[in-house]
Short mmCIF file of C-alpha atoms and ligand atoms in Angstrom, two decimals:
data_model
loop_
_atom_site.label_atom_id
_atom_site.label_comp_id
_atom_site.label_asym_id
_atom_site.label_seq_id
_atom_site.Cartn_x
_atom_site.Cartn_y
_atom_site.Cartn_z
CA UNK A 1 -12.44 37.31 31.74
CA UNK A 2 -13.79 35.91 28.06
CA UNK A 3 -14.35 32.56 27.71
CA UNK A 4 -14.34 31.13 24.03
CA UNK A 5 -17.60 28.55 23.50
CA UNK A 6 -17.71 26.27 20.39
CA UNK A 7 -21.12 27.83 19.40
CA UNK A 8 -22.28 25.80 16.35
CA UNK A 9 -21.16 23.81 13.13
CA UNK A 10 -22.20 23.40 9.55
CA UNK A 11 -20.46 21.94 6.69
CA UNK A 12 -20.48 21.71 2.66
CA UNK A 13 -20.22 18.56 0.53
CA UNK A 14 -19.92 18.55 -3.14
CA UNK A 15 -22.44 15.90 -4.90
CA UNK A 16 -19.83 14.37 -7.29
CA UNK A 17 -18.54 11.29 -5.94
CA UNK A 18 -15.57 9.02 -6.74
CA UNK A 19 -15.57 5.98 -5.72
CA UNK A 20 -12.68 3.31 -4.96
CA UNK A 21 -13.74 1.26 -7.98
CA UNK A 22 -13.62 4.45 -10.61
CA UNK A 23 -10.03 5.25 -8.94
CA UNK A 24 -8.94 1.76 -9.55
CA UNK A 25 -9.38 2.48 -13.53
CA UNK A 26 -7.28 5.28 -13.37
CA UNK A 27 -4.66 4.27 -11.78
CA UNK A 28 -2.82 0.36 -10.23
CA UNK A 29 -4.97 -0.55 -7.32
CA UNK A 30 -8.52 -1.48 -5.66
CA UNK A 31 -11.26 -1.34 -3.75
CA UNK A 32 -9.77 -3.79 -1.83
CA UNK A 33 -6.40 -2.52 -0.81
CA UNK A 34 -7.58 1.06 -0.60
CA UNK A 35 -10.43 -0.43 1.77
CA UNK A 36 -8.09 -2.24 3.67
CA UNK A 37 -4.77 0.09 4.35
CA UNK A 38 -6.94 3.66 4.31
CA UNK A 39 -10.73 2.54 5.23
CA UNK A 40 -11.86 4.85 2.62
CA UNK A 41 -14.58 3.75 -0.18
CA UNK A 42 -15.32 6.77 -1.97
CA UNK A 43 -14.80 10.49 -1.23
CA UNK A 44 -16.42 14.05 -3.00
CA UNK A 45 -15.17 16.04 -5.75
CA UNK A 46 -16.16 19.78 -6.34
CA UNK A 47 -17.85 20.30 -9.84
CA UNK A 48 -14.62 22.64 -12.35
CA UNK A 49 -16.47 25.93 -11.09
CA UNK A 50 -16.77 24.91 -7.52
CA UNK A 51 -13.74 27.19 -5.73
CA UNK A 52 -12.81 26.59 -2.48
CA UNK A 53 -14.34 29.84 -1.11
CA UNK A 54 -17.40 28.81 -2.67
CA UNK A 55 -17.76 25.28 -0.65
CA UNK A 56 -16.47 27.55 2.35
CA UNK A 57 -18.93 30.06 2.22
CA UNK A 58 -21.85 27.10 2.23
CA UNK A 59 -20.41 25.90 5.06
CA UNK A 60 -20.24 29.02 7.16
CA UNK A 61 -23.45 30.37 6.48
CA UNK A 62 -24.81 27.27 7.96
CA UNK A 63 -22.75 27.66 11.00
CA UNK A 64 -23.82 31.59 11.59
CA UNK A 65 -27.44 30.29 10.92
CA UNK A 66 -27.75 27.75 13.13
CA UNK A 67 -25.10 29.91 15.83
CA UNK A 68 -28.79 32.39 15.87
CA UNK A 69 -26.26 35.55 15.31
CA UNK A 70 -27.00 37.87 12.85
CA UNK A 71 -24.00 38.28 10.16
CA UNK A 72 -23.41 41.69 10.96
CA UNK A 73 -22.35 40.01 14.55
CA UNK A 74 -19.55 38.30 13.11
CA UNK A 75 -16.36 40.29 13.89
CA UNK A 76 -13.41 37.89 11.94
CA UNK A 77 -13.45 34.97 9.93
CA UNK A 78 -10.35 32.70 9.14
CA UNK A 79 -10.03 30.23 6.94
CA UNK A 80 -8.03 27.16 7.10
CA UNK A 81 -6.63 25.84 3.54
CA UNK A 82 -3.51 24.42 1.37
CA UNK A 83 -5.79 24.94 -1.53
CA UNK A 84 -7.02 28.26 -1.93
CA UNK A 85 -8.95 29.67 -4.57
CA UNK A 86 -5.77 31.76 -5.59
CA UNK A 87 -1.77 31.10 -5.09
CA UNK A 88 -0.91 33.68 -2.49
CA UNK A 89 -3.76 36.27 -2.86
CA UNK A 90 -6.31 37.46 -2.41
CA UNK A 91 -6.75 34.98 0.60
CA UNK A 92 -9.62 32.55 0.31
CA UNK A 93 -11.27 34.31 4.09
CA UNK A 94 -11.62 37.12 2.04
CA UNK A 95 -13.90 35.85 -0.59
CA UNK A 96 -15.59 33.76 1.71
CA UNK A 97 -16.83 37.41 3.36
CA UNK A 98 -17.34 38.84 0.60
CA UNK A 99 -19.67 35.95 -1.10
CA UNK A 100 -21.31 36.06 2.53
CA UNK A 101 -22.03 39.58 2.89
CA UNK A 102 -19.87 39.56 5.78
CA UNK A 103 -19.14 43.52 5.52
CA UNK A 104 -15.14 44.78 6.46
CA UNK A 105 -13.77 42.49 9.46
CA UNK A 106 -10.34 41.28 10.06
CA UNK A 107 -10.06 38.58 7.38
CA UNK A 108 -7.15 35.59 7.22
CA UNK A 109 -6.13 32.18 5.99
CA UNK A 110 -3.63 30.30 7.26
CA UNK A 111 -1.72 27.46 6.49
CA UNK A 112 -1.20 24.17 8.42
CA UNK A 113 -2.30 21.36 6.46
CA UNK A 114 -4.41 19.08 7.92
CA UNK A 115 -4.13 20.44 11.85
CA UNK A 116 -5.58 23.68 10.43
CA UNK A 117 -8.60 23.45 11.65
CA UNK A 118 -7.09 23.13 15.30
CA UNK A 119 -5.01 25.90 14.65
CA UNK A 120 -7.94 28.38 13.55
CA UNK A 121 -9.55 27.03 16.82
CA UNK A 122 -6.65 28.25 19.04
CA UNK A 123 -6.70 31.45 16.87
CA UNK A 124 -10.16 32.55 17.90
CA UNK A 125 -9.70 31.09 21.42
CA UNK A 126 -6.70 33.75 21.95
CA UNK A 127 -8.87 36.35 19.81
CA UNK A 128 -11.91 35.91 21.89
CA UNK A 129 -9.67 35.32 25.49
CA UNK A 130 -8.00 38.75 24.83
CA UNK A 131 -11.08 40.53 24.22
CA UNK A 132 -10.30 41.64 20.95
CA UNK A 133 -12.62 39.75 19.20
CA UNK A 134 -16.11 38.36 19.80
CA UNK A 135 -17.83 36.10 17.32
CA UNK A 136 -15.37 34.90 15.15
CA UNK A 137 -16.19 32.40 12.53
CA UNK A 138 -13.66 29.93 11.37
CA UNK A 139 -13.73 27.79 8.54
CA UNK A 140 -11.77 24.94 6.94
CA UNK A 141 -12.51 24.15 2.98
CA UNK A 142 -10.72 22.60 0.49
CA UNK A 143 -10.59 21.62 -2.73
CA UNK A 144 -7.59 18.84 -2.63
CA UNK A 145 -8.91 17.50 -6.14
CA UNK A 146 -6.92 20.89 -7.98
CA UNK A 147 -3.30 19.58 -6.12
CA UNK A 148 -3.81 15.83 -6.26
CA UNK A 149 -2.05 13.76 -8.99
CA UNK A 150 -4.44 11.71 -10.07
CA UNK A 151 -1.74 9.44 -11.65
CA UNK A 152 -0.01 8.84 -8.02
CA UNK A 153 -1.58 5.97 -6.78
CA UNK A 154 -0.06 6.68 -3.03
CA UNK A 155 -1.31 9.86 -3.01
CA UNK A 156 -4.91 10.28 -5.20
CA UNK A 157 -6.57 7.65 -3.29
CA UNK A 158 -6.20 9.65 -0.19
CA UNK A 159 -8.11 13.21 -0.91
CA UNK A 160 -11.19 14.41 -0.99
CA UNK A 161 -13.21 18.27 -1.47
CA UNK A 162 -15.54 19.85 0.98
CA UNK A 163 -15.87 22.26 3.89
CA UNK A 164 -16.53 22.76 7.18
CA UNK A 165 -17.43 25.93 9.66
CA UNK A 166 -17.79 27.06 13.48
CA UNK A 167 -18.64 29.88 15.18
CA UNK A 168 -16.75 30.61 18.34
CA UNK A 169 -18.37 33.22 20.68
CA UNK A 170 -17.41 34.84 23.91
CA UNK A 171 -18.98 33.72 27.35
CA UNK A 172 -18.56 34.28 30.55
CA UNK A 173 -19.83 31.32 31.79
CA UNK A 174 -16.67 28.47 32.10
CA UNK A 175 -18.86 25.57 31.93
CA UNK A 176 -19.59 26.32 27.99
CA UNK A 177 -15.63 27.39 27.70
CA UNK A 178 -13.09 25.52 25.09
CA UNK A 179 -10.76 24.04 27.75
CA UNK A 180 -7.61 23.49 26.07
CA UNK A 181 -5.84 23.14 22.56
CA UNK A 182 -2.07 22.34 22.03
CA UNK A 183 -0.60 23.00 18.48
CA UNK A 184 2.95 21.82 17.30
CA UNK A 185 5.14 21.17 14.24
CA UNK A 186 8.39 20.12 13.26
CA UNK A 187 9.69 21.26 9.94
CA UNK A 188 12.16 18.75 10.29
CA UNK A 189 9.88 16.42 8.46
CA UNK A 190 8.77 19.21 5.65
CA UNK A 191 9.37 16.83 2.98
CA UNK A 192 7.66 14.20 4.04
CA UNK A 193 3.91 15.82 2.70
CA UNK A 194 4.33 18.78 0.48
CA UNK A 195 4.03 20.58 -2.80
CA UNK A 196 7.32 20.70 -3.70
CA UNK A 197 7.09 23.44 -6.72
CA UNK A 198 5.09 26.66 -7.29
CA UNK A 199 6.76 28.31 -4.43
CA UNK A 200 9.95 30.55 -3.80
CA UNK A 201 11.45 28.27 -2.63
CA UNK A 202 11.57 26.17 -6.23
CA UNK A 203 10.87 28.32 -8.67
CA UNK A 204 13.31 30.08 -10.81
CA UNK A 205 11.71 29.76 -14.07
CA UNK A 206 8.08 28.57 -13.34
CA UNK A 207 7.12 28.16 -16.99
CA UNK A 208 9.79 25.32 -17.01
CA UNK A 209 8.03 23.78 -14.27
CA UNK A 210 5.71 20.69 -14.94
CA UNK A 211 2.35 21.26 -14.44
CA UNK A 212 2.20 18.20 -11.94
CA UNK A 213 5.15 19.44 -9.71
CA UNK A 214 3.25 21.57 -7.89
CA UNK A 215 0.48 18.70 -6.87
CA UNK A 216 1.02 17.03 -3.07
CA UNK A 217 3.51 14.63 -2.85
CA UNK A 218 3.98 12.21 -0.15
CA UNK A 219 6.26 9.44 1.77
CA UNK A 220 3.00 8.08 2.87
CA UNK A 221 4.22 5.11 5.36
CA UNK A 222 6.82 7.19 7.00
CA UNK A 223 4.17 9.58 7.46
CA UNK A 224 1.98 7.31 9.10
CA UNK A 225 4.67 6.47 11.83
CA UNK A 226 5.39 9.87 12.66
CA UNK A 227 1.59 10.36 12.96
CA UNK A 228 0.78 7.80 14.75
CA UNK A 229 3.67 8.56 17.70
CA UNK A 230 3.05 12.00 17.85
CA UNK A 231 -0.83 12.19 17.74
CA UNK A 232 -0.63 8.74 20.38
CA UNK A 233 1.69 11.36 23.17
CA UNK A 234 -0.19 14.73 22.30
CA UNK A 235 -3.68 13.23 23.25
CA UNK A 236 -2.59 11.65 25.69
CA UNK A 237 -0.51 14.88 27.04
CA UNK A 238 -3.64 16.91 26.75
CA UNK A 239 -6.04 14.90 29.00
CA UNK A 240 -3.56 14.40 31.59
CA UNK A 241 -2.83 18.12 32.06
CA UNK A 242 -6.36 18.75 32.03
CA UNK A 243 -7.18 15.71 34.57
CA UNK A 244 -9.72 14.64 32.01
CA UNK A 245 -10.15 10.62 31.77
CA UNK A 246 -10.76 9.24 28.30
CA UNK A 247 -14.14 7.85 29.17
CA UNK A 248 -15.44 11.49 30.05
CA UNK A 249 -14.62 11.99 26.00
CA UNK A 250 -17.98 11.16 24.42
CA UNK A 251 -17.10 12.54 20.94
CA UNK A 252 -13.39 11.55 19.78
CA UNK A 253 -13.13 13.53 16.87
CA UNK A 254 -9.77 12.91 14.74
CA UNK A 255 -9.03 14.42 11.36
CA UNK A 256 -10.23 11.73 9.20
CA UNK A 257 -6.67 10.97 7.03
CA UNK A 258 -6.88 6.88 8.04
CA UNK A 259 -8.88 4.29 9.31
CA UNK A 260 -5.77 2.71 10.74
CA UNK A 261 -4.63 6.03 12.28
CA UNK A 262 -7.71 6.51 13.86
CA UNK A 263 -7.65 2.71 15.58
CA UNK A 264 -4.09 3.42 16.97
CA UNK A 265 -4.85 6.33 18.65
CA UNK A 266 -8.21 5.01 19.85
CA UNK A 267 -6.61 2.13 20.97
CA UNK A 268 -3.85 3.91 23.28
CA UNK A 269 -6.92 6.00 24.48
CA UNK A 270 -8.98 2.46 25.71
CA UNK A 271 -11.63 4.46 23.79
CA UNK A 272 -15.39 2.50 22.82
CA UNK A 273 -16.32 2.59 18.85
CA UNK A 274 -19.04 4.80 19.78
CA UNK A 275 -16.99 7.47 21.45
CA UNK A 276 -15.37 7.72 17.96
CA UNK A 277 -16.46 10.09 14.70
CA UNK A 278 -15.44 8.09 11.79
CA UNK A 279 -16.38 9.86 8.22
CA UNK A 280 -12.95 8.55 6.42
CA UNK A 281 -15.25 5.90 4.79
CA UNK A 282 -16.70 8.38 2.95
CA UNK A 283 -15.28 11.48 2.70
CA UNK A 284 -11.40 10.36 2.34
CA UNK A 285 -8.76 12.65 3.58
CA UNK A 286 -10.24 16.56 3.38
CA UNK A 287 -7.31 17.98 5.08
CA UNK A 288 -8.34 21.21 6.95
CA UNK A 289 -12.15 20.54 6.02
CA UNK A 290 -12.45 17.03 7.72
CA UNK A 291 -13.25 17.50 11.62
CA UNK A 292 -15.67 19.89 10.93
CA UNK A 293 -17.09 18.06 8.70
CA UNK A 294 -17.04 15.05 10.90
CA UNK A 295 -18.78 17.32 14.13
CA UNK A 296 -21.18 18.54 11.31
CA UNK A 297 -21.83 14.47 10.85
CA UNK A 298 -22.51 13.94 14.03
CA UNK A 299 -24.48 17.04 14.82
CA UNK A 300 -26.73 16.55 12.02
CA UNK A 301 -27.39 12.74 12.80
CA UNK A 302 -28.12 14.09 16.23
CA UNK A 303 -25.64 12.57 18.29
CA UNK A 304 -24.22 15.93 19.51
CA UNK A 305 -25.87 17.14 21.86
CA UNK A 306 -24.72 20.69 23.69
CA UNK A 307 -22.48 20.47 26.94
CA UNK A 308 -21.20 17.29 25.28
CA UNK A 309 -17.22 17.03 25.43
CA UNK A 310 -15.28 16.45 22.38
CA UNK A 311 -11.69 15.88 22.01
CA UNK A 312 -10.17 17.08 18.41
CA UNK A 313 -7.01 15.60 17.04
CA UNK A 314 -4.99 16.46 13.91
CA UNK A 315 -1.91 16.29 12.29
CA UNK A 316 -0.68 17.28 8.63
CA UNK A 317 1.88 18.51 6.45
CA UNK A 318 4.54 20.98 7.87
CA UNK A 319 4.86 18.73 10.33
CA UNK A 320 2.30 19.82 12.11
CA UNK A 321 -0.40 18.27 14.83
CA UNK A 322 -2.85 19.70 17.22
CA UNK A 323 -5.66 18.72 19.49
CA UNK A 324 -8.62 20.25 21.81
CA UNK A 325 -10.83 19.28 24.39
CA UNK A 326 -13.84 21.45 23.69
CA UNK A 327 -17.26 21.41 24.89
CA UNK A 328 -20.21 21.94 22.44
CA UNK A 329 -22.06 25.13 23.41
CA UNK A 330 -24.38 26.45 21.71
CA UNK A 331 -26.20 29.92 22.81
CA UNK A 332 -29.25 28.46 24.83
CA UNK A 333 -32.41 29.19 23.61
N1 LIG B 1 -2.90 0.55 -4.44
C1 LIG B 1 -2.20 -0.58 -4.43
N2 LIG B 1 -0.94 -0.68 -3.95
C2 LIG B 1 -0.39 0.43 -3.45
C3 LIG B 1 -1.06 1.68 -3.42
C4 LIG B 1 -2.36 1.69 -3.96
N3 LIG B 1 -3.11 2.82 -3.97
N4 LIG B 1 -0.27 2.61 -2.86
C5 LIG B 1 0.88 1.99 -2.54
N5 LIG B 1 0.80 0.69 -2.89
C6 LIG B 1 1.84 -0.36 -2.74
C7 LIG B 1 3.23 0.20 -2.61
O1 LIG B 1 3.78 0.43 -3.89
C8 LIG B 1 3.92 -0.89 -1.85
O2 LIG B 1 4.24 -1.92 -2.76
P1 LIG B 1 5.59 -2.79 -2.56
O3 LIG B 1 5.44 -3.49 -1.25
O4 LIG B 1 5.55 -3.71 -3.74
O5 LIG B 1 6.71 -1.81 -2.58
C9 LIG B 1 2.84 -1.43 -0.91
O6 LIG B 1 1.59 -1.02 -1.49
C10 LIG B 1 2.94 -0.87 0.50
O7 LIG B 1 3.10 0.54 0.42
P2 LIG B 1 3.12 1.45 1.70
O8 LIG B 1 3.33 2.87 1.26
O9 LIG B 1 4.08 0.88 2.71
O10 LIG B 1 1.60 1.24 2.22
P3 LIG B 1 0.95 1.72 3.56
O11 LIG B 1 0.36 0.58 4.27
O12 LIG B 1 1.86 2.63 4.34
O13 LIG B 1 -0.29 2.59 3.03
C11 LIG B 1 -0.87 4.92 2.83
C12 LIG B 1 -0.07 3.76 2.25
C13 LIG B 1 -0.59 6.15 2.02
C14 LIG B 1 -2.36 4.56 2.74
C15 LIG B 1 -0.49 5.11 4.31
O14 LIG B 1 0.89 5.13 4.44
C16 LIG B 1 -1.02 6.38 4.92
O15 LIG B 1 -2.21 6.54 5.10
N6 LIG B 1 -0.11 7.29 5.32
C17 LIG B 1 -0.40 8.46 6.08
C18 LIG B 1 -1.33 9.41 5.44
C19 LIG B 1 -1.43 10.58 6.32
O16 LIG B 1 -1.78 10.46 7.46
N7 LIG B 1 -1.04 11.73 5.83
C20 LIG B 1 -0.78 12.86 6.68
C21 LIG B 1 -1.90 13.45 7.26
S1 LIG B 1 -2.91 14.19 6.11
#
């Protein structure tokens, strides 16, 4: 049987930079509240010709470099996004393949918010398991800054741009195999995070619509309950079924939506600060672009080192959450 292995990571970041103290001109707040409820300072903001496929394809052609594949070994790519380059088509994986050079594989985006990245994951895990597939390259990208309302004070302190990319590869071997990933949602709590216009579901006369009503809108401390509870029992679901013990984690690797989040999950874990990726600080809330941009971090600071077990965590508009225990593997040498 296939194995999937985690094979390698790269990941995009736009220069621009806003920072807590330029957000607090535009709109009622700080440095110091932001600081304190979100643990963000500043996050990036692609340039008005940066699309999302653009800061995706950066991303990925870092990941199939430093995978050692050659493009042309690349079978599939899917993209994780709620901010494509273009409402509804073409889909954002698309361009990506095309800006890449990619030639004609199976190409796909697909929507779960933040826990996209998690979900692409399981994607090319089933892929790969099956034997369909073999190298697939996933990517999450986004550029939040073109559906933010930057007049929203609970919302536009929140999001940030940038990408992130993995290639996932077949093995045989088990040791180097991805050992589990759960995805869920609950639609229950749609309209607690969404962009309520734009879509069938709103429009009947979209040139009536204001322009803002299709930017993210969200009940941000219910949110943070329901994410909190549900993140809190799926990692803790996922170790126990795998009869992994926290302290065997040494990367915890949570989407990066809030400092406080992050803590409370840590917390019910008994993790160590230095078992956990924080880039929040920085980066803000990237949605499906922020854990692998956060494994990029730490790969690129060299603190990720290959056979090294990480455990992924997510959750996002939908509802919808996710996590992974997966072992960094790249190809040996
Ligand atoms: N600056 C200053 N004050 C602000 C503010 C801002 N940017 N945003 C909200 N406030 C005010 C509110 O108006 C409220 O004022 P009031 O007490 O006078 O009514 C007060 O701060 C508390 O608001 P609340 O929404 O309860 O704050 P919070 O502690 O829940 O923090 C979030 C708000 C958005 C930072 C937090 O709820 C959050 O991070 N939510 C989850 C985000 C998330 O995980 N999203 C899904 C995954 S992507």
């Amino acid at each position: 049987m296939a194995y999937a292995a985690f094979r390698s990571i790269g990941a995009y970041v736009p220069s621009k930079i806003l920072s807590n103290e330029e957000l607090s001109k535009m709109v009622d707040t700080s440095d110091e509240w932001i600081t304190k409820r979100t643990g963000i300072k500043e996050r990036h903001i692609a340039a008005a010709d940066e699309f999302t496929s653009d800061m995706g394809a950066k991303a990925a052609k870092l990941a199939i470099e430093r995978s050692g594949l050659k493009k042309s070994e690349i079978d599939m790519i899917v993209c994780a996004t709620i901010s494509p380059d273009y409402f509804c088509m073409p889909s954002t994986a698309t361009i990506i393949s095309t800006k890449l050079g990619l030639g004609n594989i199976t190409a796909f985006d697909i929507s779960a918010a933040c826990t996209g990245f998690v979900y692409i994951l399981s994607i090319a895990k089933a892929f790969i398991e099956s034997g369909m597939k073999k190298n697939i390259l996933i990517v999450g990208a986004e550029k939040l800054s073109a559906i933010t309302d930057y007049s929203d004070r609970g919302t536009c302190i929140l999001f940030g741009d940038g990408a992130g990319a993995a290639v996932i590869s077949a093995t045989e071997n088990k040791e180097e195999a991805i050992i589990d990933i759960h995805t869920g949602s609950d639609g229950e709590f749609a309209d607690l995070l969404m962009t309520p216009n734009g879509g069938s579901g709103s429009a009947h006369d979209a040139l009536e619509q204001e322009a803002t009503s299709c930017f993210m809108q969200m009940r941000g401390n219910e949110t943070f309950k329901v994410a909190v509870k549900t993140l809190t029992k799926d990692v803790i679901d996922i170790l126990r079924e795998n009869s992994i013990q926290s302290s065997d984690i040494k990367h915890f690797v949570p989407h990066q939506a809030n400092y406080r989040i992050i803590k409370a999950v840590g917390d019910a874990l008994k993790l160590k600060d230095e078992q956990v990726v924080l880039t929040v600080e920085k980066y803000g809330n990237t949605s499906g672009a922020s854990i692998p941009m956060a494994i990029n971090d730490i790969y690129e600071s060299g603190r990720l080192q290959a056979g090294e077990l990480m455990l992924l965590d997510a959750f996002g508009g939908g509802l919808t959450w996710g996590s992974a225990l997966v072992p960094f593997a790249p190809f040996k040498k």
